[in-house]
């Protein structure tokens, strides 16, 4: 998930900053922090499982994402709270529900952080295939930690620049693939040579691939955090609609063009469909340029996510939902070193996983991270239904989103490669539930009779 996670926790000057963003600026921010490795590499899993039906499931994922975001945006408009969905879940179902969803979201972000780290390593192996994935993930982890510790003030500017680079890269690919489709390139005949290879995936393939289409849209919850900075919070739904429309057009157009060149035999979860199709077009210079863009953009997201997920851990500690020592800041830059240390353990786990099972690690981390994030989305919709009690239209949209999310989750049961991620996500949920119940019981015992 590819975004500035730290933005939502800038709480001290909240009253002075809530009226600075226009709705289109929020939309642009959402576009920049959504396009990332979930699309550049994660879409390869959706394509492999779904074939041409991937276009349809991307549209379904976009619709469900829009409905979830509208639910969050309407709650934000009614009550612009700095904690966003953590506050809304807490208000709807009690303090311990807020505790649980906070840690659920943190868990999903740690898994997504590992997925992004692995993706950057895979992109780097395109140039250095002999280097093991675990070594590359270790190098990028150290570099990301150094950047956060030494230059945290520049993260915002870096993310904005890289957002423009990512958008420009997708537009460039669309232009090149479109020209190649119309005029041909080096004797390649796109439709005749590849279309027949993608027939036959069927609706079962669509069911399997739906989760990975959702994963490419992860980021709406960050827009929810940022929506309190709008001049008019009631314009948050409009910003989300523009953002999702733009993202959907870019995704569907790019994937549709890529599928005209890629054969099913070529497509694997560790290959970007954009790089693969440029290679088939025999445009090596553009392949290397695009690969460099993906590495730079992915690393910027890794740095921002690491800083942000650490800041979120601080927010949990400040809210009484984590050990208080995690909120301590050290040094002249007031960095959350304890929180960074805890999250570094998560990075180390990703490195170990890359060493133990390098062939499937990206798919497993993506599956688990995507599922845990979707569980958070379910709680957002459930809070919306209880808090605002919408009319028939709002209820219908909410239940469509819920059914599509459940379809995405259950689709992982259909094949062996998806099940480890599903069991991991359910194990995380069970652990958080047990900890929540234990904390609730402990709190009840400490309260005076």
Coordinates of C-alpha atoms in Angstrom, one line a residue:
X1 CA 0.0 0.0 0.0
X2 CA 1.7 2.8 -1.3
X3 CA 1.0 6.0 0.7
X4 CA 1.9 8.6 3.2
X5 CA 0.8 6.8 6.3
X6 CA 2.2 9.4 8.7
X7 CA 0.0 12.2 7.5
X8 CA -3.0 11.3 9.6
X9 CA -1.1 11.4 12.9
X10 CA -0.1 15.1 12.7
X11 CA -2.5 16.0 15.5
X12 CA -1.0 18.9 17.4
X13 CA -2.0 21.6 14.9
X14 CA -5.2 20.0 13.8
X15 CA -7.4 23.0 14.5
X16 CA -5.2 25.2 12.3
X17 CA -4.8 22.8 9.4
X18 CA -8.3 21.4 8.9
X19 CA -9.3 24.0 6.3
X20 CA -6.4 24.0 3.9
X21 CA -7.1 21.3 1.2
X22 CA -9.4 21.7 -1.7
X23 CA -11.3 18.6 -2.8
X24 CA -9.3 18.2 -6.0
X25 CA -6.0 18.3 -3.9
X26 CA -7.3 15.5 -1.8
X27 CA -8.2 13.6 -5.0
X28 CA -4.7 14.2 -6.4
X29 CA -3.1 13.0 -3.1
X30 CA -5.3 9.9 -3.2
X31 CA -4.1 9.1 -6.8
X32 CA -0.5 9.5 -5.8
X33 CA -0.6 7.3 -2.8
X34 CA -2.7 4.5 -4.4
X35 CA -0.7 3.8 -7.6
X36 CA 2.1 1.6 -6.4
X37 CA 3.5 -1.9 -6.3
X38 CA -0.1 -3.2 -5.7
X39 CA -0.7 -2.3 -9.3
X40 CA 2.7 -2.5 -10.9
X41 CA 3.4 -6.0 -9.6
X42 CA 0.3 -7.2 -7.7
X43 CA -1.9 -7.0 -10.9
X44 CA 0.2 -9.8 -12.3
X45 CA -1.4 -12.2 -9.9
X46 CA -4.9 -11.0 -10.8
X47 CA -4.0 -11.4 -14.5
X48 CA -2.5 -14.8 -14.1
X49 CA -5.6 -16.1 -12.3
X50 CA -8.3 -14.3 -14.3
X51 CA -7.1 -13.8 -17.8
X52 CA -9.2 -11.2 -19.8
X53 CA -11.8 -11.3 -17.1
X54 CA -9.4 -9.3 -15.0
X55 CA -10.8 -6.1 -16.7
X56 CA -14.2 -7.0 -15.2
X57 CA -12.9 -7.7 -11.7
X58 CA -11.0 -4.5 -11.7
X59 CA -14.2 -2.7 -12.4
X60 CA -16.0 -4.6 -9.6
X61 CA -13.2 -3.8 -7.2
X62 CA -13.4 -0.1 -8.1
X63 CA -17.1 0.0 -7.5
X64 CA -16.8 -1.7 -4.1
X65 CA -13.9 0.5 -3.1
X66 CA -16.0 3.6 -4.0
X67 CA -18.8 2.4 -1.8
X68 CA -16.5 1.8 1.1
X69 CA -14.8 5.2 0.7
X70 CA -18.2 7.0 0.4
X71 CA -19.2 5.4 3.7
X72 CA -16.0 6.6 5.3
X73 CA -16.3 10.1 3.7
X74 CA -19.9 10.5 5.0
X75 CA -18.8 9.7 8.5
X76 CA -16.0 12.1 8.1
X77 CA -18.3 14.9 6.9
X78 CA -20.6 14.2 9.9
X79 CA -17.8 14.1 12.4
X80 CA -14.3 15.2 11.2
X81 CA -12.3 13.2 13.7
X82 CA -8.5 13.0 13.5
X83 CA -8.6 9.2 14.2
X84 CA -10.9 8.6 11.2
X85 CA -12.2 5.1 11.1
X86 CA -10.6 4.1 14.5
X87 CA -12.9 6.8 16.1
X88 CA -16.0 5.7 14.2
X89 CA -15.6 2.1 15.0
X90 CA -15.0 3.0 18.6
X91 CA -18.1 5.2 18.7
X92 CA -20.2 2.5 17.0
X93 CA -19.1 -0.6 19.0
X94 CA -17.2 0.6 22.0
X95 CA -13.6 1.3 23.1
X96 CA -12.3 -2.2 22.6
X97 CA -13.6 -2.3 19.0
X98 CA -11.5 0.8 18.3
X99 CA -8.5 -1.0 20.0
X100 CA -9.0 -4.0 17.8
X101 CA -9.4 -2.2 14.5
X102 CA -6.3 0.0 15.2
X103 CA -4.2 -3.1 15.6
X104 CA -5.8 -4.8 12.7
X105 CA -4.9 -1.9 10.5
X106 CA -1.4 -1.8 11.9
X107 CA -1.0 -5.5 11.1
X108 CA -2.2 -5.1 7.5
X109 CA 0.2 -2.2 7.0
X110 CA 3.1 -4.3 8.3
X111 CA 2.2 -7.1 5.8
X112 CA 1.8 -4.6 3.0
X113 CA 5.2 -3.1 4.0
X114 CA 6.7 -6.6 3.5
X115 CA 5.0 -7.0 0.2
X116 CA 6.3 -3.6 -1.0
X117 CA 9.8 -4.5 0.2
X118 CA 9.7 -7.8 -1.7
X119 CA 8.4 -6.1 -4.9
X120 CA 11.3 -3.7 -4.9
X121 CA 13.7 -6.7 -4.5
X122 CA 12.0 -8.4 -7.5
X123 CA 12.3 -5.3 -9.6
X124 CA 16.0 -5.2 -8.7
X125 CA 16.6 -8.8 -9.6
X126 CA 15.6 -7.9 -13.2
X127 CA 19.0 -6.2 -13.4
X128 CA 20.9 -8.5 -10.9
X129 CA 19.3 -11.9 -11.2
X130 CA 22.1 -13.6 -9.3
X131 CA 21.5 -11.6 -6.1
X132 CA 19.2 -13.5 -3.7
X133 CA 15.9 -11.9 -2.8
X134 CA 16.6 -12.0 1.0
X135 CA 19.8 -10.0 0.5
X136 CA 18.1 -7.3 -1.6
X137 CA 15.3 -7.0 1.0
X138 CA 17.9 -6.6 3.7
X139 CA 19.7 -3.9 1.8
X140 CA 16.5 -1.9 1.1
X141 CA 15.4 -2.3 4.7
X142 CA 18.6 -0.8 6.0
X143 CA 18.4 2.1 3.4
X144 CA 14.8 2.8 4.3
X145 CA 15.6 2.9 8.0
X146 CA 18.6 5.3 7.4
X147 CA 16.4 7.6 5.3
X148 CA 13.7 7.7 8.0
X149 CA 16.2 8.4 10.7
X150 CA 18.3 11.0 8.9
X151 CA 15.8 12.7 6.7
X152 CA 12.3 12.3 7.8
X153 CA 11.4 16.0 6.9
X154 CA 11.9 15.3 3.2
X155 CA 9.6 12.3 3.0
X156 CA 6.6 14.4 2.1
X157 CA 8.3 16.1 -0.8
X158 CA 9.8 12.9 -2.0
X159 CA 6.5 11.2 -2.0
X160 CA 4.9 14.0 -4.0
X161 CA 7.6 13.9 -6.6
X162 CA 7.4 10.1 -6.9
X163 CA 3.7 10.3 -7.2
X164 CA 4.1 12.4 -10.3
X165 CA 6.7 10.0 -11.6
X166 CA 4.3 7.0 -11.1
X167 CA 1.4 8.7 -12.9
X168 CA 3.7 9.8 -15.7
X169 CA 5.0 6.2 -16.1
X170 CA 1.6 4.8 -16.5
X171 CA 0.6 7.4 -19.0
X172 CA 3.9 6.7 -20.9
X173 CA 3.1 3.0 -21.0
X174 CA -0.4 3.6 -22.3
X175 CA 0.9 5.9 -25.0
X176 CA 3.6 3.4 -26.1
X177 CA 1.4 0.3 -26.0
X178 CA -1.4 2.2 -27.8
X179 CA 1.0 3.2 -30.7
X180 CA 2.3 -0.4 -30.8
X181 CA -1.2 -1.7 -31.0
X182 CA -2.2 0.6 -33.8
X183 CA 1.0 0.5 -35.9
X184 CA 2.7 -2.7 -34.6
X185 CA 6.3 -2.9 -33.4
X186 CA 9.1 -5.2 -34.7
X187 CA 6.6 -7.5 -36.4
X188 CA 4.5 -8.1 -33.2
X189 CA 0.8 -8.6 -33.9
X190 CA -0.8 -8.1 -30.5
X191 CA -4.3 -9.5 -30.7
X192 CA -3.5 -12.4 -33.0
X193 CA -0.5 -13.5 -31.1
X194 CA -1.8 -13.3 -27.5
X195 CA -5.6 -13.1 -27.2
X196 CA -6.2 -16.8 -27.7
X197 CA -3.9 -17.6 -24.8
X198 CA -6.2 -15.8 -22.3
X199 CA -9.5 -17.5 -23.2
X200 CA -10.8 -20.0 -20.7
X201 CA -10.0 -18.6 -17.2
X202 CA -13.7 -18.2 -16.6
X203 CA -15.6 -17.0 -13.5
X204 CA -13.6 -19.3 -11.3
X205 CA -10.5 -17.4 -12.3
X206 CA -12.3 -14.1 -11.7
X207 CA -13.2 -15.2 -8.2
X208 CA -9.6 -16.2 -7.5
X209 CA -8.2 -12.9 -8.8
X210 CA -10.7 -10.5 -7.2
X211 CA -8.6 -10.0 -4.0
X212 CA -5.6 -8.9 -6.0
X213 CA -7.7 -6.3 -7.9
X214 CA -8.8 -4.9 -4.6
X215 CA -5.2 -4.8 -3.5
X216 CA -4.3 -2.4 -6.3
X217 CA -6.9 0.1 -4.8
X218 CA -5.7 0.1 -1.3
X219 CA -5.3 3.6 0.0
X220 CA -8.8 5.0 0.6
X221 CA -8.4 4.8 4.3
X222 CA -5.5 7.2 4.0
X223 CA -7.8 9.6 2.2
X224 CA -10.2 9.3 5.1
X225 CA -7.4 10.4 7.5
X226 CA -6.6 13.4 5.2
X227 CA -10.3 14.4 4.7
X228 CA -10.3 16.3 7.9
X229 CA -8.0 18.8 6.3
X230 CA -10.5 19.7 3.6
X231 CA -11.9 23.3 3.6
X232 CA -15.3 21.6 3.3
X233 CA -15.4 18.0 4.7
X234 CA -18.7 17.4 2.9
X235 CA -16.7 17.4 -0.4
X236 CA -14.8 14.3 0.6
X237 CA -17.1 12.0 -1.5
X238 CA -16.5 14.1 -4.6
X239 CA -12.7 13.8 -4.1
X240 CA -13.0 10.1 -3.8
X241 CA -15.1 9.7 -6.9
X242 CA -12.6 11.7 -9.0
X243 CA -9.7 9.7 -7.6
X244 CA -11.2 6.3 -8.2
X245 CA -12.4 7.3 -11.7
X246 CA -8.9 8.4 -12.6
X247 CA -7.3 5.3 -11.1
X248 CA -9.8 2.9 -12.7
X249 CA -9.3 4.4 -16.2
X250 CA -5.5 4.2 -15.8
X251 CA -5.6 0.7 -14.5
X252 CA -8.1 -0.8 -17.0
X253 CA -6.5 1.0 -20.0
X254 CA -2.9 -0.1 -19.1
X255 CA -3.9 -3.7 -18.3
X256 CA -6.1 -4.0 -21.4
X257 CA -3.1 -2.9 -23.6
X258 CA -0.7 -5.2 -21.7
X259 CA -2.9 -8.2 -22.2
X260 CA -2.7 -7.7 -26.0
X261 CA 1.0 -8.6 -25.9
X262 CA 1.4 -10.9 -22.9
X263 CA 0.8 -14.7 -23.3
X264 CA -0.4 -16.8 -20.3
X265 CA 2.8 -18.7 -20.4
X266 CA 4.8 -15.5 -19.9
X267 CA 2.8 -14.2 -17.0
X268 CA 4.0 -15.1 -13.4
X269 CA 3.4 -13.3 -10.1
X270 CA 7.0 -12.1 -10.0
X271 CA 6.9 -10.2 -13.3
X272 CA 5.3 -6.8 -13.8
X273 CA 2.8 -6.9 -16.7
X274 CA 4.0 -3.5 -17.9
X275 CA 7.7 -4.6 -18.0
X276 CA 6.8 -7.9 -19.6
X277 CA 4.7 -6.4 -22.4
X278 CA 7.4 -3.7 -23.1
X279 CA 9.9 -6.5 -23.4
X280 CA 7.7 -8.4 -25.9
X281 CA 7.4 -5.2 -27.9
X282 CA 11.2 -5.4 -28.1
X283 CA 11.8 -2.0 -26.5
X284 CA 14.7 -2.7 -24.2
X285 CA 15.6 0.9 -23.4
X286 CA 12.0 1.6 -22.2
X287 CA 12.0 -1.6 -20.2
X288 CA 15.1 -0.5 -18.2
X289 CA 13.7 3.0 -17.8
X290 CA 10.4 1.7 -16.5
X291 CA 12.1 -0.7 -14.2
X292 CA 14.1 2.1 -12.7
X293 CA 11.0 4.2 -12.2
X294 CA 9.3 1.2 -10.4
X295 CA 12.3 0.8 -8.1
X296 CA 12.5 4.5 -7.2
X297 CA 8.8 4.9 -6.7
X298 CA 8.6 1.6 -4.7
X299 CA 11.4 2.7 -2.4
X300 CA 9.8 6.1 -1.8
X301 CA 6.6 4.3 -0.7
X302 CA 8.6 1.9 1.5
X303 CA 10.2 4.8 3.3
X304 CA 7.0 6.7 3.7
X305 CA 5.1 3.6 4.9
X306 CA 7.8 2.7 7.4
X307 CA 7.8 6.1 8.9
X308 CA 4.0 6.2 8.8
X309 CA 3.3 2.8 10.4
X310 CA 5.8 3.7 13.1
X311 CA 3.9 7.0 13.7
X312 CA 0.7 5.0 13.8
X313 CA 2.2 2.8 16.5
X314 CA 2.9 6.0 18.5
X315 CA -0.7 7.1 18.0
X316 CA -1.9 3.8 19.4
X317 CA 0.4 4.2 22.4
X318 CA -0.8 7.8 23.0
X319 CA -4.4 6.6 22.8
X320 CA -3.8 4.0 25.5
X321 CA -4.1 1.1 23.0
X322 CA -0.4 0.2 23.1
X323 CA 2.4 0.2 25.7
X324 CA 3.1 3.9 26.6
X325 CA 6.9 3.6 26.0
X326 CA 6.2 3.2 22.3
X327 CA 5.1 6.9 22.2
X328 CA 8.5 8.1 23.4
X329 CA 10.5 10.2 20.9
X330 CA 14.3 10.5 21.1
X331 CA 16.9 12.8 19.8
X332 CA 16.9 16.3 18.3
X333 CA 14.5 15.2 15.5
X334 CA 12.1 13.6 18.0
X335 CA 12.0 10.3 16.2
X336 CA 9.8 7.4 17.4
X337 CA 12.8 5.2 17.8
X338 CA 11.0 2.5 19.9
X339 CA 8.2 2.3 17.4
X340 CA 10.7 2.1 14.6
X341 CA 12.5 -0.7 16.4
X342 CA 9.3 -2.7 16.8
X343 CA 8.5 -2.3 13.1
X344 CA 12.1 -3.2 12.2
X345 CA 11.4 -6.6 13.6
X346 CA 8.6 -6.9 11.1
X347 CA 11.0 -6.0 8.3
X348 CA 13.4 -8.7 9.6
X349 CA 10.5 -11.3 9.4
X350 CA 10.0 -10.3 5.8
X351 CA 13.7 -10.9 5.1
X352 CA 13.6 -14.3 6.8
X353 CA 10.5 -15.2 4.7
X354 CA 12.4 -14.1 1.6
X355 CA 15.2 -16.5 2.5
X356 CA 12.9 -19.5 3.3
X357 CA 10.3 -19.2 0.5
X358 CA 11.5 -16.7 -2.1
X359 CA 9.4 -18.3 -5.0
X360 CA 6.0 -17.4 -3.5
X361 CA 6.7 -14.8 -0.8
X362 CA 5.2 -11.8 -2.7
X363 CA 2.0 -13.6 -3.4
X364 CA 1.7 -14.8 0.2
X365 CA 2.4 -11.4 1.7
X366 CA 0.1 -9.7 -0.8
X367 CA -2.7 -12.2 0.0
X368 CA -2.4 -11.9 3.8
X369 CA -2.0 -8.1 3.7
X370 CA -4.8 -7.5 1.3
X371 CA -7.2 -9.7 3.3
X372 CA -6.4 -8.0 6.7
X373 CA -6.9 -4.6 5.0
X374 CA -10.3 -5.8 3.6
X375 CA -11.3 -6.9 7.1
X376 CA -10.7 -3.3 8.2
X377 CA -12.9 -2.1 5.3
X378 CA -15.7 -4.4 6.5
X379 CA -15.5 -2.7 9.9
X380 CA -15.7 0.7 8.3
X381 CA -18.9 -0.2 6.4
X382 CA -20.4 -1.8 9.5
X383 CA -19.7 1.4 11.5
X384 CA -21.3 3.5 8.8
X385 CA -24.5 1.3 8.8
X386 CA -24.8 1.6 12.6
X387 CA -23.7 5.3 13.0
X388 CA -25.5 7.0 10.2
X389 CA -28.3 4.5 9.5
X390 CA -28.4 5.4 5.7
X391 CA -31.4 5.1 3.4
X392 CA -32.1 2.3 1.0
X393 CA -29.4 3.6 -1.5
X394 CA -26.7 3.7 1.2
X395 CA -27.6 0.3 2.5
X396 CA -27.6 -1.2 -0.9
X397 CA -24.2 0.2 -1.7
X398 CA -22.9 -1.0 1.6
X399 CA -24.1 -4.6 1.2
X400 CA -22.7 -4.7 -2.4
X401 CA -19.3 -3.7 -1.0
X402 CA -19.6 -6.3 1.8
X403 CA -20.6 -9.1 -0.6
X404 CA -17.7 -8.3 -3.0
X405 CA -15.2 -8.1 -0.1
X406 CA -16.4 -11.5 1.1
X407 CA -16.2 -12.9 -2.4
X408 CA -12.6 -11.7 -2.6
X409 CA -11.7 -13.3 0.7
X410 CA -13.3 -16.7 0.0
X411 CA -11.7 -16.8 -3.5
X412 CA -8.4 -17.5 -1.9
X413 CA -9.8 -20.9 -0.8
X414 CA -10.0 -22.1 -4.4
X415 CA -6.3 -22.9 -4.8
X416 CA -3.3 -23.8 -2.7
X417 CA -1.2 -20.7 -3.3
X418 CA -3.9 -18.5 -1.8
X419 CA -4.6 -20.5 1.4
X420 CA -1.4 -19.7 3.3
X421 CA -2.3 -16.0 3.1
X422 CA -5.8 -16.6 4.2
X423 CA -4.8 -18.7 7.2
X424 CA -2.2 -16.1 8.1
X425 CA -4.8 -13.3 8.0
X426 CA -7.3 -15.3 10.1
X427 CA -4.6 -16.1 12.6
X428 CA -3.8 -12.4 12.9
X429 CA -7.5 -11.6 13.5
X430 CA -7.8 -14.3 16.2
X431 CA -4.7 -13.1 18.0
X432 CA -6.0 -9.5 18.0
X433 CA -9.4 -10.7 19.2
X434 CA -7.8 -12.7 22.1
X435 CA -5.6 -9.7 23.0
X436 CA -8.6 -7.4 22.9
X437 CA -10.7 -9.7 25.1
X438 CA -7.8 -10.0 27.6
X439 CA -7.2 -6.2 27.7
X440 CA -11.0 -5.7 28.2
X441 CA -11.0 -8.2 31.0
X442 CA -7.9 -6.7 32.6
X443 CA -9.4 -3.2 32.4
X444 CA -12.7 -4.4 34.0
X445 CA -10.8 -6.0 36.9
X446 CA -8.9 -2.7 37.6
X447 CA -12.0 -0.6 37.6
X448 CA -13.4 0.1 41.1
X449 CA -16.6 -1.7 42.0

